Coordinates of C-alpha atoms and ligand atoms in Angstrom, one line a residue:
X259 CA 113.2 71.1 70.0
X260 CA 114.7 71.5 66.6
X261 CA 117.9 68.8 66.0
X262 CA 121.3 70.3 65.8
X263 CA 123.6 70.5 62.8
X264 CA 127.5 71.4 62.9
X265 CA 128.7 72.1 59.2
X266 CA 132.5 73.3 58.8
X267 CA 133.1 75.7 56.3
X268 CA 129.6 77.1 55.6
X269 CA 131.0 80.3 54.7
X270 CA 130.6 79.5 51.0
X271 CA 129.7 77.0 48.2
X272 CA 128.2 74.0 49.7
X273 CA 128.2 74.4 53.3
X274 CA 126.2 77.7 53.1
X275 CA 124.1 76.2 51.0
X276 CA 123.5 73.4 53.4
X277 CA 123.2 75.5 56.2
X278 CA 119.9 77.7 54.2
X279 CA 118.5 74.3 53.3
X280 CA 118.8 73.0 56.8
X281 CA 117.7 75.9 58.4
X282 CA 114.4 75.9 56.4
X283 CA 114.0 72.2 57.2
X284 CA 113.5 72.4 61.3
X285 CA 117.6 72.5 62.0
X286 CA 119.4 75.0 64.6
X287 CA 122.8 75.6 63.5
X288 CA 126.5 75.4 64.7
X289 CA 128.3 77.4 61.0
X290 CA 131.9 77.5 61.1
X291 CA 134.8 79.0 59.1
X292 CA 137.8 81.2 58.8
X293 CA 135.6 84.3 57.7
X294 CA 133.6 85.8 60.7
X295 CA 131.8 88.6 58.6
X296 CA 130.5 86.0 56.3
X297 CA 129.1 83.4 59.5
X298 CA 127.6 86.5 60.9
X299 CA 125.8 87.5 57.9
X300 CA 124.4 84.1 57.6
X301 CA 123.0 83.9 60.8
X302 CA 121.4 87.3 60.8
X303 CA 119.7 86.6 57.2
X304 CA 118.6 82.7 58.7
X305 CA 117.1 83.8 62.0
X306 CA 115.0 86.8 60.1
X307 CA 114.3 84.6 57.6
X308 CA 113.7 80.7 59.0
X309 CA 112.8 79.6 62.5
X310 CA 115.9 78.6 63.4
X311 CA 119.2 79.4 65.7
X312 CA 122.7 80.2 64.6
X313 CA 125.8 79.6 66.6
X314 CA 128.8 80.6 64.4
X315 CA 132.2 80.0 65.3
X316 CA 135.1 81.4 63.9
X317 CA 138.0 79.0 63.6
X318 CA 140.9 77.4 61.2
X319 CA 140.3 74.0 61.1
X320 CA 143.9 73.2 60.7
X321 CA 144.4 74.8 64.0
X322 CA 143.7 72.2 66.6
X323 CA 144.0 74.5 69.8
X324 CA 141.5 76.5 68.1
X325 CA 139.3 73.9 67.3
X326 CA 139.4 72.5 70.9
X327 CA 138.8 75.7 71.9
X328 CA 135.6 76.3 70.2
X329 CA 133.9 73.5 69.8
X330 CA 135.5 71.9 73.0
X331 CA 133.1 73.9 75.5
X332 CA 129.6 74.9 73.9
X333 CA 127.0 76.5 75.7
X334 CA 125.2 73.6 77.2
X335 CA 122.2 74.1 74.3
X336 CA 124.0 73.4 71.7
X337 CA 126.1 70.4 73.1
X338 CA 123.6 67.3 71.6
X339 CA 124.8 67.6 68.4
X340 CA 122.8 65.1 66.1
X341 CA 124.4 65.9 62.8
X342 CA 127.8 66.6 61.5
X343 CA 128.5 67.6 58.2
X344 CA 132.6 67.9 57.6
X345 CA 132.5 69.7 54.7
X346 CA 135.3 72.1 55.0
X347 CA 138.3 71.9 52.7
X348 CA 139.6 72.8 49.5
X349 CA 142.3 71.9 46.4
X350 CA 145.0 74.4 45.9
X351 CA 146.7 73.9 42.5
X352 CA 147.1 71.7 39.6
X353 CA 149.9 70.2 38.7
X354 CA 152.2 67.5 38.3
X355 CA 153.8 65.8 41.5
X356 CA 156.8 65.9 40.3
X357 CA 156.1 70.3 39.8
X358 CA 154.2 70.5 42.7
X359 CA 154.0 73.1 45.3
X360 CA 154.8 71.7 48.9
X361 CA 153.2 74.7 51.0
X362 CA 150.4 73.5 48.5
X363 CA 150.1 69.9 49.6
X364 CA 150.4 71.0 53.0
X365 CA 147.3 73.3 53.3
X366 CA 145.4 70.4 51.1
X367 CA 146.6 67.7 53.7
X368 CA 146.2 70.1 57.1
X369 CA 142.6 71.1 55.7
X370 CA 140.6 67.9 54.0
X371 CA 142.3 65.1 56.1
X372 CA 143.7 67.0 59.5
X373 CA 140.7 69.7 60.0
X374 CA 138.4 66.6 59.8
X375 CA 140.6 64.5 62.5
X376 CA 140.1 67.1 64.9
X377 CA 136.2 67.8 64.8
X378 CA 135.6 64.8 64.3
X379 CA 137.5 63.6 67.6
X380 CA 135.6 66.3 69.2
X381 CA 132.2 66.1 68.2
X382 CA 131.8 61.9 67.8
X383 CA 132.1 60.7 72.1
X384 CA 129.0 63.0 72.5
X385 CA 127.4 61.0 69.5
X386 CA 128.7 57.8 71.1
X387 CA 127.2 59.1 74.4
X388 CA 123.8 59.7 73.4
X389 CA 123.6 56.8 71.2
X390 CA 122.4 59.0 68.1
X391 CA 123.9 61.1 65.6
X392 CA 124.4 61.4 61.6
X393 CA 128.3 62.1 60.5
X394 CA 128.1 63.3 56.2
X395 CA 131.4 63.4 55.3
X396 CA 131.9 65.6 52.0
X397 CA 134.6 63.5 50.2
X398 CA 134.7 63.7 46.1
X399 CA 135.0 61.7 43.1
X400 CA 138.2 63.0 43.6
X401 CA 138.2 60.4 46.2
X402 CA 137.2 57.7 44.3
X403 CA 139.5 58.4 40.5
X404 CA 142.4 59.9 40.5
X405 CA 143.1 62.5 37.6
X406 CA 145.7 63.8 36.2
X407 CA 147.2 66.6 38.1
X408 CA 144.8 66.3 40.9
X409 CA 147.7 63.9 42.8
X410 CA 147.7 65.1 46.3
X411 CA 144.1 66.4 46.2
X412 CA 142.7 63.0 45.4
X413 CA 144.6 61.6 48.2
X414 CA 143.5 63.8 50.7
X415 CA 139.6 62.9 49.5
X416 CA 140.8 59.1 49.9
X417 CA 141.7 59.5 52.7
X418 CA 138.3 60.7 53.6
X419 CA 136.6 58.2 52.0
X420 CA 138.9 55.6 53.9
X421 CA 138.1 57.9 57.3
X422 CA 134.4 57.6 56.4
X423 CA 134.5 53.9 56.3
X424 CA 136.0 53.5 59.4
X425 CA 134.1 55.6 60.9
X426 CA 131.2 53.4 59.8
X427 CA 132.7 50.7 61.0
X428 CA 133.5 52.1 64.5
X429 CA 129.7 53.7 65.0
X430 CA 127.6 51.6 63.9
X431 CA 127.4 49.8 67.4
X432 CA 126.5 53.2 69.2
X433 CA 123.1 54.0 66.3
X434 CA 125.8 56.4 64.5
X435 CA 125.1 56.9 60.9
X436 CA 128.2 57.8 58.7
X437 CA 127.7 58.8 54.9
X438 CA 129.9 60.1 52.4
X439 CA 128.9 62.5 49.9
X440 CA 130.6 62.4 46.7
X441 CA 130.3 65.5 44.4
X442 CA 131.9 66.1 41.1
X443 CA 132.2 69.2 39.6
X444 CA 130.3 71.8 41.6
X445 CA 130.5 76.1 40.8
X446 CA 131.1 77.0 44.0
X447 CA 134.5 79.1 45.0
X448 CA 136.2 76.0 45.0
X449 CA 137.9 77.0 41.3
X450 CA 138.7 80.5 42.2
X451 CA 140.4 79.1 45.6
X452 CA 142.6 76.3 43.6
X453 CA 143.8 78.7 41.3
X454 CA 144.5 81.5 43.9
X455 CA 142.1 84.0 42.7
X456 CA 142.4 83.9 38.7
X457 CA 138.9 84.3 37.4
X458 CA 140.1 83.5 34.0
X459 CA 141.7 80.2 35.2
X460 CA 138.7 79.2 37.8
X461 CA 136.2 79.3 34.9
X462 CA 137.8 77.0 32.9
X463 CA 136.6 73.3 34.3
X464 CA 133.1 74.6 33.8
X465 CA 133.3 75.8 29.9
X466 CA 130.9 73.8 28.0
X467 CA 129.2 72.1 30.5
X468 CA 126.7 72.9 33.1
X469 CA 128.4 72.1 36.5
X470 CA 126.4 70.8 39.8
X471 CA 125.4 73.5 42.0
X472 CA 126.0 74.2 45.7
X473 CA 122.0 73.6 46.7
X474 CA 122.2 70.4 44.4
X475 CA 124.4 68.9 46.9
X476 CA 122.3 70.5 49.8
X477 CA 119.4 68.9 48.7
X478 CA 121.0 65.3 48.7
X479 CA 122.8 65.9 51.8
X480 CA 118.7 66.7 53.1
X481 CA 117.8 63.7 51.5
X482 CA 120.2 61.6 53.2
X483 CA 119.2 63.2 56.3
X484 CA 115.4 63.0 56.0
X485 CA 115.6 58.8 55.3
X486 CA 113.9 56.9 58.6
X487 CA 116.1 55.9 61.7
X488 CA 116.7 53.0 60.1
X489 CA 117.9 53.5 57.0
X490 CA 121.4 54.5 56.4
X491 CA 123.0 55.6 53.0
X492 CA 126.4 54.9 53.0
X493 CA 128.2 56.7 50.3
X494 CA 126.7 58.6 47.3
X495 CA 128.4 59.8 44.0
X496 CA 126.9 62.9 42.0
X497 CA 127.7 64.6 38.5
X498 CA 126.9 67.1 36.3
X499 CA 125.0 65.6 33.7
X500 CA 127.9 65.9 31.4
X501 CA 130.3 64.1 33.9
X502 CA 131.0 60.7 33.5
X503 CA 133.3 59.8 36.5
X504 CA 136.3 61.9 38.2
X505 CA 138.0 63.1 34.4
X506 CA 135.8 62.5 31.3
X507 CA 133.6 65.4 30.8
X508 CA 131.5 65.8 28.0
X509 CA 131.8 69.6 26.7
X510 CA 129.3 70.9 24.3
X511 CA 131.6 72.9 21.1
X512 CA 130.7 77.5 21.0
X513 CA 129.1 77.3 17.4
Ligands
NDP54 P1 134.1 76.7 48.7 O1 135.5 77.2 48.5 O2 133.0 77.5 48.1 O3 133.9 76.6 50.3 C1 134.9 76.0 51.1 C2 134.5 76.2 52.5 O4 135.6 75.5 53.3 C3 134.5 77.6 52.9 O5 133.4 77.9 53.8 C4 135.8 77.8 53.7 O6 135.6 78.8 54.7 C5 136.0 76.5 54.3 N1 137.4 76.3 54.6 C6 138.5 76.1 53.8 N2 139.6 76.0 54.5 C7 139.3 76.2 55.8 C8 140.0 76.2 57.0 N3 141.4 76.0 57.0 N4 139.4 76.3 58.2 C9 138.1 76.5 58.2 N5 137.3 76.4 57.1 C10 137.9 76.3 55.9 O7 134.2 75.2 48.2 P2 133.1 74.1 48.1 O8 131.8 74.5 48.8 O9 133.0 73.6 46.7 O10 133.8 73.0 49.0 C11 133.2 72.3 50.1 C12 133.7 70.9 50.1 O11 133.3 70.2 49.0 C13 135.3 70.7 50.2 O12 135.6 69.7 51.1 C14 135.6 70.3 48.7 O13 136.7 69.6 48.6 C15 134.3 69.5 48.4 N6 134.1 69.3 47.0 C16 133.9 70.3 46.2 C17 133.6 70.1 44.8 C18 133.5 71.2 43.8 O14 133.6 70.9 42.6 N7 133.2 72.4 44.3 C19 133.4 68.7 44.3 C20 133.7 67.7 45.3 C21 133.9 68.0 46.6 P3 136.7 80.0 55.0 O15 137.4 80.3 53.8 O16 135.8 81.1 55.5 O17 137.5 79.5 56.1
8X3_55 C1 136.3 68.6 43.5 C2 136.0 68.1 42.1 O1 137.1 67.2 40.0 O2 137.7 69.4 40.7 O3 136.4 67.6 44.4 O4 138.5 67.5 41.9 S1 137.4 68.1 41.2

């Protein structure tokens, strides 16, 4: 029987990406995100193409009524879930605090820090239960620096780095792995979505530099995932090349 994965947000960027890799590598799937055309896509393309099952759900993960309601009563198959990658979330804007746009810092808050709360408090008894399961929380060196600008973002992704330490914490005595997964700059749609659809704007972290890619981060969150029962990585930070930590980037000059 293949081992189940739940990734939020897998519509796009890193979550699909970990949902192809995964699917290769002997998991069944539970996809999730706001964009039902997109899950349903995905599955048809990985059960033509990979041995595995899709269950995609379509939900907001700010909404908690609709979280409960999807993920609160699974088809009895797809209840043992062994692996839950919260990956869904995003920054919108960037700008000074003191500028800032509230509805902003809402979504930011409701998305990276709430949307996590509530899978999490769904998904995690049945791990506790069964006395087995993997939590990858995708957090950010944006959760680890603060830059300039990045304010409320970078607190939402400390706030998941202090979740995912907890969390570790609170497991660890039911065989419950918890890792965080730390990118930096990754060319996903993460840009486009911060700066609300301006291609111009989106491209801009990424000039002179060759950014991470979404199946870079797959393959380490399959790495983590592949390590014996016994060994757990608990947190792991990865750049471009050209990125020293959250806001030095080295950027090679247009001759
Ligand atoms: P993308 O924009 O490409 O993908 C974001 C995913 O999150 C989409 O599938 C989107 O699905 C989902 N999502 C966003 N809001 C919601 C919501 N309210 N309810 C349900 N799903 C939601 O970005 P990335 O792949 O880059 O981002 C994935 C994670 O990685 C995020 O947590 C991000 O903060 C983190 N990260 C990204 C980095 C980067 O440079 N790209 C670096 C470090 C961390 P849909 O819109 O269909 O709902
Ligand atoms: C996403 C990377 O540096 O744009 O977490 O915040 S960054």
């Amino acid at each position: 029987m293949n081992r189940i994965a739940l990734i939020t947000g897998a519509t796009a960027g890193i979550g699909e990406a970990t949902a192809r890799l995964l699917g290769k590598n002997g998991y069944d799937l539970i996809i999730t995100g706001r964009r039902k055309e997109r899950l349903d896509r995905l599955k048809n393309e990985l059960e033509e193409k990979t041995p595995t099952k899709v269950l995609p759900l379509t939900f907001d993960v700010r909404r908690r009524d609709e979280a409960e309601k999807a993920l609160g009563s699974l088809p009895e198959k797809w209840q043992a879930i062994d692996v839950l990658v919260n990956n869904a979330g995003l920054a919108a804007g960037l700008s000074k605090l003191h500028e800032g746009d509230i509805d902003d810092w809402e979504q930011m808050i409701d998305t990276n820090v709430k949307g996590l709360l509530y899978v999490s408090r769904i998904i995690l008894p049945g791990m506790v239960e069964r006395r087995r399961g993997h939590v990858i929380n995708i957090s950010s060196t944006a959760g680890k620096e603060v830059y300039a600008n990045g304010n409320v973002y970078c607190a939402t992704k400390f706030a998941v780095d202090a979740l995912n330490k907890a969390m570790r914490l609170e497991l660890v005595d039911y065989g419950v792995k918890v890792t965080s997964v730390n990118p930096g700059f990754t060319e996903t749609e993460f840009s486009l979505v911060r700066f609300k659809g301006d291609k111009e704007k989106a491209k801009q972290p990424y000039v002179g530099m060759e950014p991470l890619h979404a199946e870079d981060i797959a393959e380490v969150i399959l790495f983590v995932l592949s390590r014996p029962d016994h060994v757990n990585i608990n947190e792991i930070i990865v750049t471009p090349k050209a990125q020293a930590n959250a806001f030095y980037i080295h950027r090679e000059k247009e001759e």
